[in-house]
XYZ file of C-alpha atoms in Angstrom:
526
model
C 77.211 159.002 -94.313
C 77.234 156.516 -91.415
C 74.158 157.164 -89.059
C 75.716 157.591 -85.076
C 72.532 156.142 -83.746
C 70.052 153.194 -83.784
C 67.138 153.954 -84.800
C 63.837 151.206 -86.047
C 60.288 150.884 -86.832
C 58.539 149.383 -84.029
C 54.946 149.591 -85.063
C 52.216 151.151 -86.477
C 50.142 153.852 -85.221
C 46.812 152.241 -85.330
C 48.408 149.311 -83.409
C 48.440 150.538 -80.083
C 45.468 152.529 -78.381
C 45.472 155.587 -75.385
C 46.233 153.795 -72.228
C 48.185 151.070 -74.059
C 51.826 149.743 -72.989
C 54.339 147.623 -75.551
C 57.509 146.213 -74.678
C 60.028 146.605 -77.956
C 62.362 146.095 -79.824
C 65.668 148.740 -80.874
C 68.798 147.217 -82.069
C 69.418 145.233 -79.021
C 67.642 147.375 -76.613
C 64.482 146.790 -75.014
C 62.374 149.998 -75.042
C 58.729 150.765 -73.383
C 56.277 152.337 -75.935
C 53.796 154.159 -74.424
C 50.997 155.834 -76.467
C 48.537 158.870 -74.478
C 46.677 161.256 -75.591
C 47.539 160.098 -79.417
C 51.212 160.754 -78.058
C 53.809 158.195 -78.487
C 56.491 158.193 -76.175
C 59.375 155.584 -75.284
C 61.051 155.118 -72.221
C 63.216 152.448 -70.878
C 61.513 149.425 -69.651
C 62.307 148.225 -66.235
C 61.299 150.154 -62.916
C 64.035 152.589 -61.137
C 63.218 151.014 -58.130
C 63.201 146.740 -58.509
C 63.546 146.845 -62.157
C 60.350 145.099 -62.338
C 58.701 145.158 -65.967
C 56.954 148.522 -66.564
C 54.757 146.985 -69.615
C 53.084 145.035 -67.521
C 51.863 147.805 -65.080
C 49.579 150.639 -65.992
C 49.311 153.525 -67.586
C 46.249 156.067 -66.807
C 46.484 159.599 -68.603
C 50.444 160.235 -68.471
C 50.760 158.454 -64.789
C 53.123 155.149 -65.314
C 52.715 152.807 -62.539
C 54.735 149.965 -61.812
C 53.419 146.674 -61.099
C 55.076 145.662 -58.126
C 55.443 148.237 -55.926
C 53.465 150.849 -57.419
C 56.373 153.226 -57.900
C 54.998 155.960 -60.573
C 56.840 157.835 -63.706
C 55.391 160.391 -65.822
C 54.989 158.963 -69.294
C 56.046 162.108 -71.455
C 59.682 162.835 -69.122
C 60.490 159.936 -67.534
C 60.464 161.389 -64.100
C 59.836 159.863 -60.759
C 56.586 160.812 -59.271
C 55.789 158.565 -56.569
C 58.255 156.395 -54.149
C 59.441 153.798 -54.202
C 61.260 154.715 -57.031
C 64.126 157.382 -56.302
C 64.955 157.702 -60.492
C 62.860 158.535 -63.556
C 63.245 156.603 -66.359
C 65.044 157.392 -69.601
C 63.604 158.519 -72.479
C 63.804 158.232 -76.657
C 62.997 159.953 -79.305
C 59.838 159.024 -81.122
C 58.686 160.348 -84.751
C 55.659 158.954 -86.891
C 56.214 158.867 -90.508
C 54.506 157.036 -92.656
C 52.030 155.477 -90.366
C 55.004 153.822 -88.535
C 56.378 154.603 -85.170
C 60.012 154.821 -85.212
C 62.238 155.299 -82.240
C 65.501 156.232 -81.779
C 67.889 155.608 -78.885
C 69.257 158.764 -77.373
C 70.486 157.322 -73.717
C 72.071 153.865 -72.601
C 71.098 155.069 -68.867
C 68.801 152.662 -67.206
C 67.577 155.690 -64.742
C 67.643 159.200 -63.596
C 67.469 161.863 -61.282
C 64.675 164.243 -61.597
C 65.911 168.005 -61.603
C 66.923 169.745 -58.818
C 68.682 172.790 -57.689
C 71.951 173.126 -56.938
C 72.882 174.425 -53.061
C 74.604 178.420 -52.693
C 76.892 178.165 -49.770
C 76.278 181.813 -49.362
C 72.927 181.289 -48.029
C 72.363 180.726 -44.223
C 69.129 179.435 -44.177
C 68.877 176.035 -42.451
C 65.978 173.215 -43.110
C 66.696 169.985 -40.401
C 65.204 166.327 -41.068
C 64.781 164.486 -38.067
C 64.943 160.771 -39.534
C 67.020 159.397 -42.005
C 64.170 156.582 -43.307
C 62.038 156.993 -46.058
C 60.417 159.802 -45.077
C 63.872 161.626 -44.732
C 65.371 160.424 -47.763
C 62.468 161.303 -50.321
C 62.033 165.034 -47.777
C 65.879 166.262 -49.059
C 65.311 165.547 -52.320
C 61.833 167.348 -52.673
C 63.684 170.030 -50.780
C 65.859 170.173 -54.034
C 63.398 169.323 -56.531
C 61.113 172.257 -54.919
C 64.080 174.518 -55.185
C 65.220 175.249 -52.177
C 69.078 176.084 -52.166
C 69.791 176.684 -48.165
C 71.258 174.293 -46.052
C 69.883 170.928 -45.471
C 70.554 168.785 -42.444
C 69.448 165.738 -41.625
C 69.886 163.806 -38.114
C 69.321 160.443 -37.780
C 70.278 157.886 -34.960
C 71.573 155.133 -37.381
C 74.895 153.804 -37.860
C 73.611 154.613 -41.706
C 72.880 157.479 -44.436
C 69.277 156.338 -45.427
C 69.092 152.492 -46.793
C 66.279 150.419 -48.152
C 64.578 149.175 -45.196
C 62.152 146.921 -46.629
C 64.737 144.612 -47.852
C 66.326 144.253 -44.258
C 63.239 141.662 -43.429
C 63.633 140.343 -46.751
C 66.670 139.211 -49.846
C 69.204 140.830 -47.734
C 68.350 138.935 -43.995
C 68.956 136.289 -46.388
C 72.036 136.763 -47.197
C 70.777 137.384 -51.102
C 70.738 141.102 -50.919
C 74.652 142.730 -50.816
C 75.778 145.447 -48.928
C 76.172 147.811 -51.862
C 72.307 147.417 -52.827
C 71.948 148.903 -49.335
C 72.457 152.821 -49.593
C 69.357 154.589 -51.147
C 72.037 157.183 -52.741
C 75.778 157.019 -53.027
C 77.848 159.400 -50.634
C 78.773 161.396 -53.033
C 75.079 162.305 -54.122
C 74.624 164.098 -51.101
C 77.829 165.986 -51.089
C 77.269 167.429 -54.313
C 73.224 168.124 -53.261
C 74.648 170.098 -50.040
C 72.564 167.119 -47.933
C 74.719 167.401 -44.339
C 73.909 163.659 -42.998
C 74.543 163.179 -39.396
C 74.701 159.530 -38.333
C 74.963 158.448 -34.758
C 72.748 161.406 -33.953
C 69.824 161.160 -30.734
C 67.526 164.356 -30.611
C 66.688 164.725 -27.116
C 64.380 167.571 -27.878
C 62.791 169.703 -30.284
C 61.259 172.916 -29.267
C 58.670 173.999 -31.912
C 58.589 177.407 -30.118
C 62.582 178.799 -30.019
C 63.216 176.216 -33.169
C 66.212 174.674 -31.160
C 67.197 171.214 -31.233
C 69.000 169.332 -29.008
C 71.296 166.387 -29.182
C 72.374 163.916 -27.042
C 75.351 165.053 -27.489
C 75.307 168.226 -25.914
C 74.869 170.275 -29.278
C 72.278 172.601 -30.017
C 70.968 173.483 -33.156
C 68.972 176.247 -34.265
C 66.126 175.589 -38.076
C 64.401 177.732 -40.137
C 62.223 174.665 -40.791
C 61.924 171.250 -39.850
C 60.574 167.633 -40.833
C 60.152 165.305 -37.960
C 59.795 162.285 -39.569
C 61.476 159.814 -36.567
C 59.768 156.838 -37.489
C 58.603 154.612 -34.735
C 59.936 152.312 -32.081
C 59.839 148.867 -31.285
C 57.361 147.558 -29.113
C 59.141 145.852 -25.877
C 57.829 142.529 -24.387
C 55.982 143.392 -20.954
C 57.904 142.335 -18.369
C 61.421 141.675 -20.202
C 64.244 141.714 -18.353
C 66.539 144.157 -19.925
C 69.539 142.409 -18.962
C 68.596 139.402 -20.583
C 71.349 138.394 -23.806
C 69.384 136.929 -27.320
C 66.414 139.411 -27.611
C 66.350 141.174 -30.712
C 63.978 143.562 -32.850
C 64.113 143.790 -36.350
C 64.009 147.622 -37.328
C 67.162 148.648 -38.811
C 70.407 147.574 -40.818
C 72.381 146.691 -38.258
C 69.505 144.365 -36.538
C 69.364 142.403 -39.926
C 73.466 141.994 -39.971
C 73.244 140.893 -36.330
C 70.228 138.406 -37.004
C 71.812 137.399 -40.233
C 74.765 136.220 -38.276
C 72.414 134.621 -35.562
C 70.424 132.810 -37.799
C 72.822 129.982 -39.159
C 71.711 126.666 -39.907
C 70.123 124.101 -37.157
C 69.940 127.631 -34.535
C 66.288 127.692 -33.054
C 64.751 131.085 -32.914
C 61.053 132.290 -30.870
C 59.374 134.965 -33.161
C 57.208 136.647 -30.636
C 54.202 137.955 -32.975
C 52.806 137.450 -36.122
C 53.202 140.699 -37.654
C 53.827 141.264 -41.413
C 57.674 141.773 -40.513
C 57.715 138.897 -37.755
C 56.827 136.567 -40.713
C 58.723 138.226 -43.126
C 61.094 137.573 -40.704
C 60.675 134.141 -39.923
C 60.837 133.511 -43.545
C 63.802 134.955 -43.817
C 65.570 133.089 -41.295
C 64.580 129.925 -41.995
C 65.792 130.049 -45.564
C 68.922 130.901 -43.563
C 68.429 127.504 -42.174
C 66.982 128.225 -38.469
C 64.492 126.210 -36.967
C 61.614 128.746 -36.296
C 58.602 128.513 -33.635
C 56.093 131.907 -34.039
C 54.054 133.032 -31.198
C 50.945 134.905 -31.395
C 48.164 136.564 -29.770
C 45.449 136.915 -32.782
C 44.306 132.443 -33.372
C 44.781 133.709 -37.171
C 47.819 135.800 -38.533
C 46.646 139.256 -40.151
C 42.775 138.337 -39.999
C 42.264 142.084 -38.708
C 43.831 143.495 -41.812
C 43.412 140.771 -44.560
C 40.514 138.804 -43.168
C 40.914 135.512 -41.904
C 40.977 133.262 -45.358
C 44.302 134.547 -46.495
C 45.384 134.932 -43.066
C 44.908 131.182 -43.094
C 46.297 130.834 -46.646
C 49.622 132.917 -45.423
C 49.638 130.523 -42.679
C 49.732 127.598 -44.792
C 52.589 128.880 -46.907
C 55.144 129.040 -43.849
C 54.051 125.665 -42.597
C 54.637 124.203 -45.339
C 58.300 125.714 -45.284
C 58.715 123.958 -41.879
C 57.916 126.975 -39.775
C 55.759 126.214 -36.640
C 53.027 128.396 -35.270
C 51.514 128.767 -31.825
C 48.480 130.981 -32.218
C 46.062 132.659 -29.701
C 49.039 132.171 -27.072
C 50.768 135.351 -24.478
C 54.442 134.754 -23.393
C 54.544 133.656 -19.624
C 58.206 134.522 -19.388
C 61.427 134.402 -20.913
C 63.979 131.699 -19.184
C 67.444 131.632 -19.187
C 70.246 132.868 -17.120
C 72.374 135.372 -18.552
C 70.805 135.056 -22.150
C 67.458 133.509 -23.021
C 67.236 129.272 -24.082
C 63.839 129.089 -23.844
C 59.914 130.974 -24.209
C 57.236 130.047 -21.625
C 53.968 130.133 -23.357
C 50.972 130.663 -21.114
C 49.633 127.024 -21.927
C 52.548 125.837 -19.992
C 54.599 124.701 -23.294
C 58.320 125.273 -23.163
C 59.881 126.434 -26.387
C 63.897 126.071 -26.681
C 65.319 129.339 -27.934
C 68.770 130.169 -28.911
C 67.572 133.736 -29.513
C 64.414 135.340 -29.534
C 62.761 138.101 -32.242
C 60.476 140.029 -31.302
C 57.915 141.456 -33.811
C 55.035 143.323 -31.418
C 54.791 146.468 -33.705
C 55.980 149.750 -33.285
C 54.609 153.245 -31.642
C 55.467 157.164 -33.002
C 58.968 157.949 -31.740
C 58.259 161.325 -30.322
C 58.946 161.937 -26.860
C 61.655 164.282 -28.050
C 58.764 167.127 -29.156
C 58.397 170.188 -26.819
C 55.260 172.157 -27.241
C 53.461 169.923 -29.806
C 50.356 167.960 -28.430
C 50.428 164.138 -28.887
C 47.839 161.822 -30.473
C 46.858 158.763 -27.512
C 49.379 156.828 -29.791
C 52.194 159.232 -29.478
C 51.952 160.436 -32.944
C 50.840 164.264 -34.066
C 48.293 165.621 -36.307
C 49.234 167.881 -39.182
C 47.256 169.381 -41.384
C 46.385 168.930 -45.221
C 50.280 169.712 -45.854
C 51.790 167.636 -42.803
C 52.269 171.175 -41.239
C 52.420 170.590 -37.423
C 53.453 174.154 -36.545
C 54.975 177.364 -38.226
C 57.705 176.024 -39.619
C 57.217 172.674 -38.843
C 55.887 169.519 -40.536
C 55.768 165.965 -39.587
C 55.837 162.712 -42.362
C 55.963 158.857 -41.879
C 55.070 156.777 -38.892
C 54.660 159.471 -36.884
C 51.719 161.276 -38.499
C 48.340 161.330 -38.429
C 46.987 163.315 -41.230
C 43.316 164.647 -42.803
C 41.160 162.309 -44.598
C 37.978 162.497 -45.300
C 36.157 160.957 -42.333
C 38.656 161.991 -39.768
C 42.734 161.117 -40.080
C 44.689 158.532 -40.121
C 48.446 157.301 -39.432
C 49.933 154.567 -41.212
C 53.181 152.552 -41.091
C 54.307 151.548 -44.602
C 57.179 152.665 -46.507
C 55.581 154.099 -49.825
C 53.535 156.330 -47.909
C 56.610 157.295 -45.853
C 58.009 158.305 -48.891
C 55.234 159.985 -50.519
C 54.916 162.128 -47.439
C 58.643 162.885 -47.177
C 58.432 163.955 -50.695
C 55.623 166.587 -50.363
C 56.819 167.601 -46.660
C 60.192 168.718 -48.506
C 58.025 170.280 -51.373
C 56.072 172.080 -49.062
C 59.018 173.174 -47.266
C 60.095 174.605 -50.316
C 57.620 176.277 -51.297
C 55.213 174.028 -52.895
C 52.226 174.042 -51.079
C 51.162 170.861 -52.453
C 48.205 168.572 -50.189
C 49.024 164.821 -49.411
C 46.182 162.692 -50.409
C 47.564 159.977 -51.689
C 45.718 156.702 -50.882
C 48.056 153.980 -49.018
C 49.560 151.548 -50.578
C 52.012 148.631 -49.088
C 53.215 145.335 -50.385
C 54.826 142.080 -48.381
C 56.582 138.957 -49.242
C 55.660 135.913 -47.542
C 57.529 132.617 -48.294
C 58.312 134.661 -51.891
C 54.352 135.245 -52.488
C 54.254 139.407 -53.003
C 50.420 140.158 -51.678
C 49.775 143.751 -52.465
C 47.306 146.200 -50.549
C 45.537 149.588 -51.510
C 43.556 151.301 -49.395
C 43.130 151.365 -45.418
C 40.505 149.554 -43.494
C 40.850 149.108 -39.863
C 38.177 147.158 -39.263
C 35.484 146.118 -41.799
C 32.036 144.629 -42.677
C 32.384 142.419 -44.880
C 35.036 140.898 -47.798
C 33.951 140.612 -51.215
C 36.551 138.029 -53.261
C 37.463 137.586 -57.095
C 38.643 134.266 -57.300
C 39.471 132.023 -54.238
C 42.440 132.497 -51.815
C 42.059 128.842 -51.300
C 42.258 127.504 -54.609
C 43.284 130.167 -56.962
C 46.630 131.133 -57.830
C 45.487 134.836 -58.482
C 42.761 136.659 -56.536
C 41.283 139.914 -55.211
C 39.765 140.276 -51.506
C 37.870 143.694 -51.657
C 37.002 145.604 -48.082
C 33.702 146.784 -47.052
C 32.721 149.328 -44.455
C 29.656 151.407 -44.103
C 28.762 150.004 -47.640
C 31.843 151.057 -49.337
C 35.064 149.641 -50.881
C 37.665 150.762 -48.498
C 40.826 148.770 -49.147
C 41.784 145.602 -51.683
C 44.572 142.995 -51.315
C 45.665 141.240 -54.185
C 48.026 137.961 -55.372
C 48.903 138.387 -59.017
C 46.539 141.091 -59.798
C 48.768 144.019 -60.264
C 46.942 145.572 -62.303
C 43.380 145.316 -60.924
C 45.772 146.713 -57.264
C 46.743 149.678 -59.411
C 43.448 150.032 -60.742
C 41.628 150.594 -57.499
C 43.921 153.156 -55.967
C 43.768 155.076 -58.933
C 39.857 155.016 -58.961
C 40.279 155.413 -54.931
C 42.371 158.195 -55.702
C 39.673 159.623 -58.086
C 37.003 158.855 -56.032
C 35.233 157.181 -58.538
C 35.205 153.839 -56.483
C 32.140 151.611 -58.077
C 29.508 150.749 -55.853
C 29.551 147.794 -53.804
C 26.283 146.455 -55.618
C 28.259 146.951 -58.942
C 31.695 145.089 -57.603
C 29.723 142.373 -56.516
C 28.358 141.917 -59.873
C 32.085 141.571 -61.106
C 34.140 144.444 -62.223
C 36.802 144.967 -64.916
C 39.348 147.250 -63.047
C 40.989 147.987 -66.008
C 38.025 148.905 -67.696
C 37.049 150.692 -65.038
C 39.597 152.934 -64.898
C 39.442 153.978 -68.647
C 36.178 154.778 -68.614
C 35.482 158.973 -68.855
């Protein structure tokens, strides 16, 4: 008899250890061995999210962790338990005989969707998201992961059912990202989830006491429960008249279409700011061929957040692409009549524009909420399970929630989606506390530097290996005498590594790191 699947050896069982990860061979299919807790298990290989390689991330107890982007998979089902990723990951069958491993292939699927529950039409109960962005996309699912079978329905002002937004700054400003890669899920995903996704949609207000929402459009809607997870808006230029033609912010799908269009070869552009998405940005465009001028505030870009030798080293790597920066400078004006041809720096220098990006942050978009106070920011406070009110939580940009010295709010799409994700969990049911410790990654002049942690402001920087001559190093963050954050080139392990320990609290002490640490080692100790 002719076996009907593929089936091989692919090691011994003394060859790998707890904690260890092996890339294989089966047939002609690559296959990720895993071994914890003396349990062998073998799952496909590449990430659901970037299809980055999993064997070179980490694995600590059954947690998976990817390497670039710290998306996270449970080892022993393959499913998704952390953005970015939306999928698990496939799994074989494993058996041990004769102190071999041997796996056999039981799925050519390179990812799935975790369970969730199918919706009853019969049931009236009504759950809105306000925000289709990460936040929003991860919330419906964990709505349907955590079981809930009303109706879902999510508004969001976009032209768009929820896309990847990261890559809008990034491969697809370029013009190497297609429009299929786009879309987060396929239409017909949400149609057969029950997921009601209203584009075009502005919330004028939300009433937290009746539960009514209303649209700009002269509809009113009544929840059970809500998510406001609205993300945040643009920061204008003081003094910008609104008239003016050639200003444009990069926040959404359609601004990277229009400035991918814009941003043609030999056009000069102004990037007013030096922000992670302004250089992203700039990058972005001048691989497109622009001629780019940056203008900032800060004399070093990210020195608040990185410290000021890899805000220097980032620096470096855009010069050397041809990009020109004019740091520790404020915009006198904008000239041009009609549409803008040229930025007036305060110095008096006159930089020709043929369009202008502005990159001056963001602030909570929630002017909209009735009867919930405000942070001095804009955004709201929830508690330990992003519950604003009864009935009412809050995920994203626009949150600050509990840590344990006080709260915090932060802007990065991971954590968007890891709040999403237990908002819609909670909102089903869950009850499930967010305490997951930040984590966000950016590309600069195709460099990925990757960052755990938060840190404000900070005391000192303890580094493993040089930024200035090293082609991998760590920068470590001290405050109050304790590691607060990391950043990272190449050291995607050591970056996963320190947010799990973060995440454990079990954080060495900064006498210890400055001694030199194994992360790794670390990590796997008891």
């Amino acid at each position: 008899m002719i076996a009907d699947y593929t089936e091989a050896a692919v090691c011994r069982v003394d060859d790998l250890v707890d904690g260890q990860l092996k890339e294989v061979r089966v047939g002609d299919t690559d296959v990720l061995l895993a071994r914890a807790d003396g349990q062998f298990y073998a799952l496909h290989p590449k990430c659901a999210h970037y299809q980055a390689p999993l064997a070179k991330g980490l694995l600590n107890g059954h947690r998976l962790i990817c390497p670039w982007h710290n998306a996270c998979f449970d080892v022993r089902n393959g499913h998704r338990l952390e953005a970015p990723a939306l999928n698990g990951l496939p799994t074989h069958e494993v058996r041990i005989e004769g102190g071999q491993v041997f796996v056999r292939l039981t799925t050519d699927k390179e990812s799935l969707e975790n369970p969730m529950v199918a919706p009853d039409p019969s049931t009236e109960e009504t759950y809105v998201i306000v925000g289709g962005g990460g936040a929003g996309a991860f919330a419906v699912e964990g709505l349907r992961e955590g079981g809930f079978i009303g109706k879902i329905v999510m508004l969001t002002a976009s032209q768009e059912a929820p896309y990847d937004r990261p890559n809008c700054s990034k491969d697809y400003l370029q013009g190497k990202a297609p429009d299929e890669w786009m879309p987060l899920r396929s239409d017909e995903f949400y149609k057969d989830y029950g997921i009601d996704i209203r584009t075009n949609q502005h919330v004028t207000s939300l009433d937290a006491t009746t539960r009514q929402i209303e649209l700009a459009s002269g509809e009113t809607l009544t929840y059970d429960k809500a998510l406001i997870c609205s993300g945040g808006k643009p920061n204008p230029l003081p003094g910008l008249d609104p008239e003016l033609k050639g200003v444009y912010t990069l926040r959404s799908l359609h601004d990277s279409q229009k400035l991918r269009e814009m941003g043609q070869q030999g056009k000069r552009v102004v990037i007013v700011g030096s922000s992670f998405i302004g250089l992203e940005g700039a990058m972005s465009l001048r691989k497109l061929g622009s001629d780019v001028d940056v203008v900032g505030m800060d004399d070093v870009p990210f020195a608040k957040i990185v410290g000021e030798k890899i805000g220097r080293l980032m620096q470096g790597w855009h010069e050397k692409e041809g990009i020109r920066f004019h740091l520790g400078r404020k915009i006198d004006r904008l000239e041009g009549s009609g549409a803008v041809n040229a930025v007036l720096l305060d110095n008096g220098q006159r930089l020709s524009a043929d369009f202008v990006l502005l990159g001056l942050g963001v602030k909570p978009n929630t002017d909209f909420l009735k009867a919930i106070p405000r942070e001095k920011d804009g955004g709201v406070k929830t508690d330990n399970y992003l519950k604003l009110a009864d009935g009412l939580y809050a995920a994203g940009d626009i949150a600050h929630y509990p840590i344990t010295d006080g709260t915090q709010r932060i802007e990065h799409w991971k954590v968007a989606g890891l709040q999403g994700y237990t908002a819609g969990m909670n909102m089903a049911g869950k009850e499930q506390s967010y305490s997951s410790i930040p984590f966000f990654w950016t590309n600069q002049q195709g460099k990925r530097i990757n960052y755990v942690g938060h840190a404000d402001h900070f005391d000192a920087i303890i580094y493993d290996g040089d930024p200035e001559t090293d082609e991998a190093f760590l920068a470590l963050y001290v405050l109050n005498d304790q590691i607060k954050a990391a950043a990272g080139l190449k050291r995607d392990q050591d970056i996963i590594a320190i947010r799990e320990l973060l995440h454990a609290g079990r954080m060495p002490s900064v006498e210890d790191v400055r001694q030199g640490i194994n992360w790794v080692d670390e990590l796997k100790k008891a």
